[in-house]
C-alpha cells in the first residue's frame, strides 16, 4: 500500500475554498453566457477537483475529524448543483436559438460544454 502525505483539515479546507472560488467564477460565466470562459473554467475545475479528491483521500487515511467541514462541503455541493442546473437552462436556450437558425451546425465548444455538464 502506498504512502500518503500527511494531511490536515486545513489542507482540505484550502482545496474546498479553491474549488468554491472556481464555482463562483463559473456561475458568473454562465450568467454572462460566455462559453469561452466556461470552457476555461471547466479546465480549472478539473485540476482543482483532482487536488480536492487528493486532499480528501489524505485526510481519510490520516483519520482526521472533518465534521467541522460539513457546512462547507454542503455549500460546495449546492453551488455545483446550481451551476449545473443553470448551465442546463443555458443549453436549452442555446438549442432554441440554434433551431431558429436553419442549417447552422453547433460548434465544437458548445458540444464539449454540454458533455461536461451531463451528469
mmCIF file of N, CA and C in Angstrom:
data_model
loop_
_atom_site.group_PDB
_atom_site.id
_atom_site.type_symbol
_atom_site.label_atom_id
_atom_site.label_comp_id
_atom_site.label_asym_id
_atom_site.label_seq_id
_atom_site.Cartn_x
_atom_site.Cartn_y
_atom_site.Cartn_z
ATOM 1 N N UNK A 1 0.849 -1.189 0.000
ATOM 2 C CA UNK A 1 0.000 0.000 0.000
ATOM 3 C C UNK A 1 0.885 1.239 0.000
ATOM 4 N N UNK A 2 0.520 2.257 -0.773
ATOM 5 C CA UNK A 2 1.353 3.447 -0.912
ATOM 6 C C UNK A 2 1.311 4.336 0.307
ATOM 7 N N UNK A 3 2.310 5.178 0.404
ATOM 8 C CA UNK A 3 2.383 6.149 1.492
ATOM 9 C C UNK A 3 1.531 7.358 1.130
ATOM 10 N N UNK A 4 0.876 7.922 2.119
ATOM 11 C CA UNK A 4 0.080 9.123 1.905
ATOM 12 C C UNK A 4 0.743 10.278 2.625
ATOM 13 N N UNK A 5 0.696 11.423 1.988
ATOM 14 C CA UNK A 5 1.266 12.620 2.596
ATOM 15 C C UNK A 5 0.476 12.969 3.849
ATOM 16 N N UNK A 6 1.170 13.560 4.801
ATOM 17 C CA UNK A 6 0.442 13.993 5.994
ATOM 18 C C UNK A 6 -0.561 15.056 5.564
ATOM 19 N N UNK A 7 -1.664 15.072 6.273
ATOM 20 C CA UNK A 7 -2.741 15.957 5.879
ATOM 21 C C UNK A 7 -3.296 16.653 7.103
ATOM 22 N N UNK A 8 -4.041 17.682 6.851
ATOM 23 C CA UNK A 8 -4.705 18.396 7.929
ATOM 24 C C UNK A 8 -6.048 18.873 7.408
ATOM 25 N N UNK A 9 -6.966 19.159 8.319
ATOM 26 C CA UNK A 9 -8.237 19.727 7.859
ATOM 27 C C UNK A 9 -8.024 21.019 7.063
ATOM 28 N N UNK A 10 -6.941 21.744 7.386
ATOM 29 C CA UNK A 10 -6.663 22.996 6.671
ATOM 30 C C UNK A 10 -6.370 22.725 5.194
ATOM 31 N N UNK A 11 -5.654 21.648 4.896
ATOM 32 C CA UNK A 11 -5.360 21.302 3.502
ATOM 33 C C UNK A 11 -6.662 21.053 2.736
ATOM 34 N N UNK A 12 -7.563 20.314 3.350
ATOM 35 C CA UNK A 12 -8.842 20.039 2.712
ATOM 36 C C UNK A 12 -9.679 21.314 2.601
ATOM 37 N N UNK A 13 -9.665 22.126 3.635
ATOM 38 C CA UNK A 13 -10.400 23.393 3.594
ATOM 39 C C UNK A 13 -9.872 24.297 2.490
ATOM 40 N N UNK A 14 -8.554 24.348 2.328
ATOM 41 C CA UNK A 14 -7.964 25.154 1.251
ATOM 42 C C UNK A 14 -8.407 24.644 -0.121
ATOM 43 N N UNK A 15 -8.422 23.316 -0.283
ATOM 44 C CA UNK A 15 -8.846 22.732 -1.555
ATOM 45 C C UNK A 15 -10.323 23.029 -1.811
ATOM 46 N N UNK A 16 -11.137 22.936 -0.763
ATOM 47 C CA UNK A 16 -12.561 23.262 -0.893
ATOM 48 C C UNK A 16 -12.764 24.734 -1.241
ATOM 49 N N UNK A 17 -11.994 25.609 -0.615
ATOM 50 C CA UNK A 17 -12.108 27.055 -0.872
ATOM 51 C C UNK A 17 -11.734 27.384 -2.312
ATOM 52 N N UNK A 18 -10.672 26.760 -2.809
ATOM 53 C CA UNK A 18 -10.273 26.979 -4.196
ATOM 54 C C UNK A 18 -11.378 26.529 -5.138
ATOM 55 N N UNK A 19 -11.920 25.355 -4.895
ATOM 56 C CA UNK A 19 -12.989 24.839 -5.744
ATOM 57 C C UNK A 19 -14.217 25.738 -5.672
ATOM 58 N N UNK A 20 -14.535 26.220 -4.480
ATOM 59 C CA UNK A 20 -15.677 27.117 -4.306
ATOM 60 C C UNK A 20 -15.474 28.416 -5.093
ATOM 61 N N UNK A 21 -14.264 28.958 -5.071
ATOM 62 C CA UNK A 21 -13.973 30.176 -5.840
ATOM 63 C C UNK A 21 -14.155 29.942 -7.334
ATOM 64 N N UNK A 22 -13.728 28.778 -7.795
ATOM 65 C CA UNK A 22 -13.897 28.441 -9.204
ATOM 66 C C UNK A 22 -15.382 28.329 -9.539
ATOM 67 N N UNK A 23 -16.168 27.758 -8.622
ATOM 68 C CA UNK A 23 -17.607 27.657 -8.846
ATOM 69 C C UNK A 23 -18.257 29.036 -8.936
ATOM 70 N N UNK A 24 -17.786 29.991 -8.135
ATOM 71 C CA UNK A 24 -18.305 31.359 -8.223
ATOM 72 C C UNK A 24 -18.004 31.958 -9.605
ATOM 73 N N UNK A 25 -16.790 31.742 -10.089
ATOM 74 C CA UNK A 25 -16.424 32.244 -11.419
ATOM 75 C C UNK A 25 -17.271 31.580 -12.497
ATOM 76 N N UNK A 26 -17.496 30.292 -12.324
ATOM 77 C CA UNK A 26 -18.310 29.555 -13.283
ATOM 78 C C UNK A 26 -19.739 30.101 -13.311
ATOM 79 N N UNK A 27 -20.278 30.378 -12.139
ATOM 80 C CA UNK A 27 -21.633 30.928 -12.042
ATOM 81 C C UNK A 27 -21.736 32.235 -12.827
ATOM 82 N N UNK A 28 -20.754 33.103 -12.664
ATOM 83 C CA UNK A 28 -20.755 34.387 -13.371
ATOM 84 C C UNK A 28 -20.648 34.187 -14.884
ATOM 85 N N UNK A 29 -19.807 33.255 -15.290
ATOM 86 C CA UNK A 29 -19.642 32.996 -16.727
ATOM 87 C C UNK A 29 -20.925 32.428 -17.336
ATOM 88 N N UNK A 30 -21.601 31.562 -16.586
ATOM 89 C CA UNK A 30 -22.861 31.005 -17.075
ATOM 90 C C UNK A 30 -23.895 32.117 -17.210
ATOM 91 N N UNK A 31 -23.979 32.976 -16.204
ATOM 92 C CA UNK A 31 -24.933 34.099 -16.268
ATOM 93 C C UNK A 31 -24.644 35.007 -17.458
ATOM 94 N N UNK A 32 -23.347 35.174 -17.757
ATOM 95 C CA UNK A 32 -22.959 36.030 -18.881
ATOM 96 C C UNK A 32 -23.049 35.303 -20.225
ATOM 97 N N UNK A 33 -23.343 34.006 -20.168
ATOM 98 C CA UNK A 33 -23.418 33.165 -21.379
ATOM 99 C C UNK A 33 -22.110 33.212 -22.163
ATOM 100 N N UNK A 34 -21.015 33.229 -21.433
ATOM 101 C CA UNK A 34 -19.677 33.321 -22.015
ATOM 102 C C UNK A 34 -19.087 31.914 -22.141
ATOM 103 N N UNK A 35 -19.346 31.272 -23.274
ATOM 104 C CA UNK A 35 -18.947 29.876 -23.469
ATOM 105 C C UNK A 35 -17.440 29.680 -23.429
ATOM 106 N N UNK A 36 -16.703 30.629 -23.921
ATOM 107 C CA UNK A 36 -15.244 30.512 -23.906
ATOM 108 C C UNK A 36 -14.714 30.507 -22.481
ATOM 109 N N UNK A 37 -15.235 31.407 -21.654
ATOM 110 C CA UNK A 37 -14.814 31.458 -20.254
ATOM 111 C C UNK A 37 -15.264 30.208 -19.515
ATOM 112 N N UNK A 38 -16.466 29.735 -19.803
ATOM 113 C CA UNK A 38 -16.944 28.499 -19.172
ATOM 114 C C UNK A 38 -15.998 27.351 -19.496
ATOM 115 N N UNK A 39 -15.580 27.266 -20.723
ATOM 116 C CA UNK A 39 -14.654 26.216 -21.129
ATOM 117 C C UNK A 39 -13.346 26.305 -20.348
ATOM 118 N N UNK A 40 -12.817 27.500 -20.212
ATOM 119 C CA UNK A 40 -11.583 27.707 -19.455
ATOM 120 C C UNK A 40 -11.775 27.314 -17.991
ATOM 121 N N UNK A 41 -12.909 27.679 -17.432
ATOM 122 C CA UNK A 41 -13.202 27.359 -16.036
ATOM 123 C C UNK A 41 -13.341 25.862 -15.849
ATOM 124 N N UNK A 42 -13.922 25.167 -16.820
ATOM 125 C CA UNK A 42 -14.038 23.708 -16.721
ATOM 126 C C UNK A 42 -12.663 23.059 -16.583
ATOM 127 N N UNK A 43 -11.690 23.575 -17.304
ATOM 128 C CA UNK A 43 -10.325 23.046 -17.193
ATOM 129 C C UNK A 43 -9.763 23.305 -15.795
ATOM 130 N N UNK A 44 -10.011 24.503 -15.263
ATOM 131 C CA UNK A 44 -9.559 24.820 -13.903
ATOM 132 C C UNK A 44 -10.257 23.938 -12.881
ATOM 133 N N UNK A 45 -11.551 23.702 -13.088
ATOM 134 C CA UNK A 45 -12.317 22.857 -12.161
ATOM 135 C C UNK A 45 -11.755 21.446 -12.130
ATOM 136 N N UNK A 46 -11.399 20.930 -13.286
ATOM 137 C CA UNK A 46 -10.870 19.574 -13.360
ATOM 138 C C UNK A 46 -9.583 19.442 -12.541
ATOM 139 N N UNK A 47 -8.699 20.406 -12.676
ATOM 140 C CA UNK A 47 -7.440 20.400 -11.921
ATOM 141 C C UNK A 47 -7.720 20.557 -10.428
ATOM 142 N N UNK A 48 -8.599 21.499 -10.092
ATOM 143 C CA UNK A 48 -8.935 21.750 -8.697
ATOM 144 C C UNK A 48 -9.603 20.537 -8.059
ATOM 145 N N UNK A 49 -10.478 19.881 -8.820
ATOM 146 C CA UNK A 49 -11.168 18.712 -8.295
ATOM 147 C C UNK A 49 -10.187 17.578 -7.997
ATOM 148 N N UNK A 50 -9.182 17.416 -8.827
ATOM 149 C CA UNK A 50 -8.152 16.397 -8.555
ATOM 150 C C UNK A 50 -7.443 16.703 -7.241
ATOM 151 N N UNK A 51 -7.117 17.968 -7.004
ATOM 152 C CA UNK A 51 -6.484 18.367 -5.749
ATOM 153 C C UNK A 51 -7.403 18.158 -4.554
ATOM 154 N N UNK A 52 -8.683 18.428 -4.748
ATOM 155 C CA UNK A 52 -9.672 18.246 -3.694
ATOM 156 C C UNK A 52 -9.812 16.767 -3.337
ATOM 157 N N UNK A 53 -9.896 15.932 -4.333
ATOM 158 C CA UNK A 53 -10.003 14.485 -4.090
ATOM 159 C C UNK A 53 -8.752 13.974 -3.385
ATOM 160 N N UNK A 54 -7.605 14.425 -3.816
ATOM 161 C CA UNK A 54 -6.348 14.021 -3.182
ATOM 162 C C UNK A 54 -6.307 14.439 -1.713
ATOM 163 N N UNK A 55 -6.721 15.672 -1.430
ATOM 164 C CA UNK A 55 -6.736 16.161 -0.047
ATOM 165 C C UNK A 55 -7.713 15.344 0.800
ATOM 166 N N UNK A 56 -8.850 14.978 0.214
ATOM 167 C CA UNK A 56 -9.848 14.174 0.939
ATOM 168 C C UNK A 56 -9.296 12.773 1.220
ATOM 169 N N UNK A 57 -8.647 12.167 0.247
ATOM 170 C CA UNK A 57 -8.055 10.835 0.443
ATOM 171 C C UNK A 57 -7.004 10.892 1.547
ATOM 172 N N UNK A 58 -6.146 11.917 1.493
ATOM 173 C CA UNK A 58 -5.120 12.072 2.530
ATOM 174 C C UNK A 58 -5.752 12.246 3.911
ATOM 175 N N UNK A 59 -6.820 13.035 3.985
ATOM 176 C CA UNK A 59 -7.498 13.258 5.258
ATOM 177 C C UNK A 59 -8.120 11.964 5.767
ATOM 178 N N UNK A 60 -8.725 11.201 4.864
ATOM 179 C CA UNK A 60 -9.328 9.924 5.265
ATOM 180 C C UNK A 60 -8.280 8.968 5.816
ATOM 181 N N UNK A 61 -7.133 8.904 5.151
ATOM 182 C CA UNK A 61 -6.080 7.988 5.586
ATOM 183 C C UNK A 61 -5.378 8.477 6.854
ATOM 184 N N UNK A 62 -5.511 9.742 7.136
ATOM 185 C CA UNK A 62 -4.930 10.295 8.360
ATOM 186 C C UNK A 62 -5.933 10.260 9.518
ATOM 187 N N UNK A 63 -7.131 9.756 9.234
ATOM 188 C CA UNK A 63 -8.188 9.628 10.244
ATOM 189 C C UNK A 63 -8.480 10.965 10.939
ATOM 190 N N UNK A 64 -8.558 12.013 10.129
ATOM 191 C CA UNK A 64 -8.846 13.345 10.669
ATOM 192 C C UNK A 64 -10.339 13.519 10.894
ATOM 193 N N UNK A 65 -10.685 14.296 11.889
ATOM 194 C CA UNK A 65 -12.081 14.652 12.150
ATOM 195 C C UNK A 65 -12.444 15.812 11.227
ATOM 196 N N UNK A 66 -13.319 15.529 10.293
ATOM 197 C CA UNK A 66 -13.698 16.535 9.299
ATOM 198 C C UNK A 66 -15.116 17.056 9.517
ATOM 199 N N UNK A 67 -15.681 16.772 10.681
ATOM 200 C CA UNK A 67 -17.072 17.151 10.932
ATOM 201 C C UNK A 67 -17.294 18.663 10.820
ATOM 202 N N UNK A 68 -16.299 19.456 11.139
ATOM 203 C CA UNK A 68 -16.437 20.917 11.043
ATOM 204 C C UNK A 68 -16.540 21.399 9.592
ATOM 205 N N UNK A 69 -16.106 20.552 8.653
ATOM 206 C CA UNK A 69 -16.126 20.957 7.247
ATOM 207 C C UNK A 69 -17.453 20.641 6.565
ATOM 208 N N UNK A 70 -18.348 19.978 7.277
ATOM 209 C CA UNK A 70 -19.636 19.597 6.696
ATOM 210 C C UNK A 70 -20.377 20.741 6.031
ATOM 211 N N UNK A 71 -20.531 21.892 6.703
ATOM 212 C CA UNK A 71 -21.250 23.011 6.065
ATOM 213 C C UNK A 71 -20.560 23.517 4.788
ATOM 214 N N UNK A 72 -19.238 23.522 4.790
ATOM 215 C CA UNK A 72 -18.500 23.969 3.600
ATOM 216 C C UNK A 72 -18.726 22.985 2.455
ATOM 217 N N UNK A 73 -18.643 21.697 2.770
ATOM 218 C CA UNK A 73 -18.848 20.667 1.751
ATOM 219 C C UNK A 73 -20.258 20.775 1.179
ATOM 220 N N UNK A 74 -21.249 20.945 2.042
ATOM 221 C CA UNK A 74 -22.636 21.082 1.581
ATOM 222 C C UNK A 74 -22.807 22.313 0.696
ATOM 223 N N UNK A 75 -22.158 23.417 1.058
ATOM 224 C CA UNK A 75 -22.248 24.650 0.262
ATOM 225 C C UNK A 75 -21.649 24.430 -1.132
ATOM 226 N N UNK A 76 -20.515 23.751 -1.191
ATOM 227 C CA UNK A 76 -19.866 23.486 -2.474
ATOM 228 C C UNK A 76 -20.738 22.569 -3.338
ATOM 229 N N UNK A 77 -21.303 21.544 -2.729
ATOM 230 C CA UNK A 77 -22.182 20.633 -3.475
ATOM 231 C C UNK A 77 -23.401 21.393 -4.003
ATOM 232 N N UNK A 78 -23.966 22.244 -3.174
ATOM 233 C CA UNK A 78 -25.122 23.033 -3.583
ATOM 234 C C UNK A 78 -24.771 23.967 -4.740
ATOM 235 N N UNK A 79 -23.618 24.618 -4.661
ATOM 236 C CA UNK A 79 -23.188 25.519 -5.736
ATOM 237 C C UNK A 79 -22.992 24.750 -7.041
ATOM 238 N N UNK A 80 -22.398 23.563 -6.951
ATOM 239 C CA UNK A 80 -22.175 22.757 -8.144
ATOM 240 C C UNK A 80 -23.514 22.381 -8.773
ATOM 241 N N UNK A 81 -24.459 21.999 -7.950
ATOM 242 C CA UNK A 81 -25.788 21.626 -8.435
ATOM 243 C C UNK A 81 -26.466 22.826 -9.111
ATOM 244 N N UNK A 82 -26.375 23.994 -8.495
ATOM 245 C CA UNK A 82 -26.989 25.206 -9.067
ATOM 246 C C UNK A 82 -26.347 25.563 -10.404
ATOM 247 N N UNK A 83 -25.022 25.459 -10.469
ATOM 248 C CA UNK A 83 -24.337 25.772 -11.728
ATOM 249 C C UNK A 83 -24.726 24.791 -12.825
ATOM 250 N N UNK A 84 -24.840 23.522 -12.470
ATOM 251 C CA UNK A 84 -25.245 22.517 -13.451
ATOM 252 C C UNK A 84 -26.643 22.822 -13.965
ATOM 253 N N UNK A 85 -27.553 23.145 -13.058
ATOM 254 C CA UNK A 85 -28.921 23.490 -13.462
ATOM 255 C C UNK A 85 -28.937 24.751 -14.326
ATOM 256 N N UNK A 86 -28.149 25.748 -13.945
ATOM 257 C CA UNK A 86 -28.089 26.993 -14.720
ATOM 258 C C UNK A 86 -27.530 26.737 -16.113
ATOM 259 N N UNK A 87 -26.525 25.872 -16.188
ATOM 260 C CA UNK A 87 -25.958 25.569 -17.498
ATOM 261 C C UNK A 87 -26.961 24.812 -18.354
ATOM 262 N N UNK A 88 -27.705 23.915 -17.740
ATOM 263 C CA UNK A 88 -28.739 23.202 -18.498
ATOM 264 C C UNK A 88 -29.756 24.188 -19.056
ATOM 265 N N UNK A 89 -30.116 25.192 -18.251
ATOM 266 C CA UNK A 89 -31.015 26.233 -18.740
ATOM 267 C C UNK A 89 -30.403 26.985 -19.904
ATOM 268 N N UNK A 90 -29.129 27.284 -19.807
ATOM 269 C CA UNK A 90 -28.408 27.946 -20.893
ATOM 270 C C UNK A 90 -28.398 27.050 -22.128
ATOM 271 N N UNK A 91 -28.165 25.774 -21.922
ATOM 272 C CA UNK A 91 -28.139 24.802 -23.020
ATOM 273 C C UNK A 91 -29.487 24.779 -23.738
ATOM 274 N N UNK A 92 -30.576 24.771 -22.980
ATOM 275 C CA UNK A 92 -31.912 24.762 -23.577
ATOM 276 C C UNK A 92 -32.125 26.022 -24.398
ATOM 277 N N UNK A 93 -31.714 27.179 -23.848
ATOM 278 C CA UNK A 93 -31.874 28.439 -24.578
ATOM 279 C C UNK A 93 -31.032 28.442 -25.844
ATOM 280 N N UNK A 94 -29.787 27.938 -25.747
ATOM 281 C CA UNK A 94 -28.912 27.883 -26.917
ATOM 282 C C UNK A 94 -29.512 26.976 -27.987
ATOM 283 N N UNK A 95 -30.078 25.838 -27.558
ATOM 284 C CA UNK A 95 -30.681 24.915 -28.515
ATOM 285 C C UNK A 95 -31.867 25.570 -29.219
ATOM 286 N N UNK A 96 -32.669 26.311 -28.463
ATOM 287 C CA UNK A 96 -33.797 27.018 -29.073
ATOM 288 C C UNK A 96 -33.295 28.080 -30.050
ATOM 289 N N UNK A 97 -32.239 28.789 -29.683
ATOM 290 C CA UNK A 97 -31.668 29.796 -30.572
ATOM 291 C C UNK A 97 -31.155 29.153 -31.864
ATOM 292 N N UNK A 98 -30.525 27.988 -31.734
ATOM 293 C CA UNK A 98 -29.976 27.296 -32.902
ATOM 294 C C UNK A 98 -31.088 26.806 -33.830
ATOM 295 N N UNK A 99 -32.217 26.392 -33.258
ATOM 296 C CA UNK A 99 -33.337 25.931 -34.091
ATOM 297 C C UNK A 99 -33.886 27.066 -34.949
ATOM 298 N N UNK A 100 -33.710 28.281 -34.487
ATOM 299 C CA UNK A 100 -34.176 29.436 -35.249
ATOM 300 C C UNK A 100 -33.237 29.783 -36.394
ATOM 301 N N UNK A 101 -32.084 29.118 -36.450
ATOM 302 C CA UNK A 101 -31.089 29.381 -37.492
ATOM 303 C C UNK A 101 -30.879 28.102 -38.292
ATOM 304 N N UNK A 102 -31.738 27.830 -39.282
ATOM 305 C CA UNK A 102 -31.630 26.583 -40.029
ATOM 306 C C UNK A 102 -30.288 26.452 -40.737
ATOM 307 N N UNK A 103 -29.771 25.220 -40.747
ATOM 308 C CA UNK A 103 -28.534 24.934 -41.467
ATOM 309 C C UNK A 103 -27.267 25.259 -40.711
ATOM 310 N N UNK A 104 -27.364 25.785 -39.500
ATOM 311 C CA UNK A 104 -26.169 26.146 -38.750
ATOM 312 C C UNK A 104 -25.808 25.018 -37.786
ATOM 313 N N UNK A 105 -24.576 24.505 -37.887
ATOM 314 C CA UNK A 105 -24.119 23.432 -37.000
ATOM 315 C C UNK A 105 -23.687 24.000 -35.658
ATOM 316 N N UNK A 106 -23.874 23.202 -34.596
ATOM 317 C CA UNK A 106 -23.359 23.589 -33.281
ATOM 318 C C UNK A 106 -21.846 23.467 -33.324
ATOM 319 N N UNK A 107 -21.160 24.403 -32.701
ATOM 320 C CA UNK A 107 -19.705 24.339 -32.749
ATOM 321 C C UNK A 107 -19.164 23.344 -31.720
ATOM 322 N N UNK A 108 -17.900 23.012 -31.857
ATOM 323 C CA UNK A 108 -17.246 22.022 -31.004
ATOM 324 C C UNK A 108 -17.274 22.449 -29.540
ATOM 325 N N UNK A 109 -17.076 23.710 -29.266
ATOM 326 C CA UNK A 109 -17.071 24.206 -27.892
ATOM 327 C C UNK A 109 -18.404 23.961 -27.211
ATOM 328 N N UNK A 110 -19.480 24.272 -27.874
ATOM 329 C CA UNK A 110 -20.804 24.045 -27.276
ATOM 330 C C UNK A 110 -21.025 22.566 -26.992
ATOM 331 N N UNK A 111 -20.629 21.708 -27.914
ATOM 332 C CA UNK A 111 -20.791 20.267 -27.692
ATOM 333 C C UNK A 111 -19.962 19.802 -26.504
ATOM 334 N N UNK A 112 -18.751 20.300 -26.386
ATOM 335 C CA UNK A 112 -17.888 19.908 -25.269
ATOM 336 C C UNK A 112 -18.496 20.349 -23.934
ATOM 337 N N UNK A 113 -18.999 21.565 -23.897
ATOM 338 C CA UNK A 113 -19.608 22.072 -22.675
ATOM 339 C C UNK A 113 -20.845 21.270 -22.303
ATOM 340 N N UNK A 114 -21.629 20.921 -23.270
ATOM 341 C CA UNK A 114 -22.825 20.126 -22.983
ATOM 342 C C UNK A 114 -22.442 18.768 -22.396
ATOM 343 N N UNK A 115 -21.415 18.146 -22.935
ATOM 344 C CA UNK A 115 -20.966 16.848 -22.401
ATOM 345 C C UNK A 115 -20.456 17.011 -20.971
ATOM 346 N N UNK A 116 -19.784 18.105 -20.693
ATOM 347 C CA UNK A 116 -19.218 18.321 -19.357
ATOM 348 C C UNK A 116 -20.296 18.456 -18.294
ATOM 349 N N UNK A 117 -21.439 18.977 -18.655
ATOM 350 C CA UNK A 117 -22.494 19.205 -17.671
ATOM 351 C C UNK A 117 -23.550 18.089 -17.674
ATOM 352 N N UNK A 118 -23.322 17.072 -18.465
ATOM 353 C CA UNK A 118 -24.241 15.940 -18.478
ATOM 354 C C UNK A 118 -23.844 15.025 -17.342
ATOM 355 N N UNK A 119 -24.651 14.951 -16.298
ATOM 356 C CA UNK A 119 -24.330 14.110 -15.129
ATOM 357 C C UNK A 119 -25.405 13.115 -14.898
#
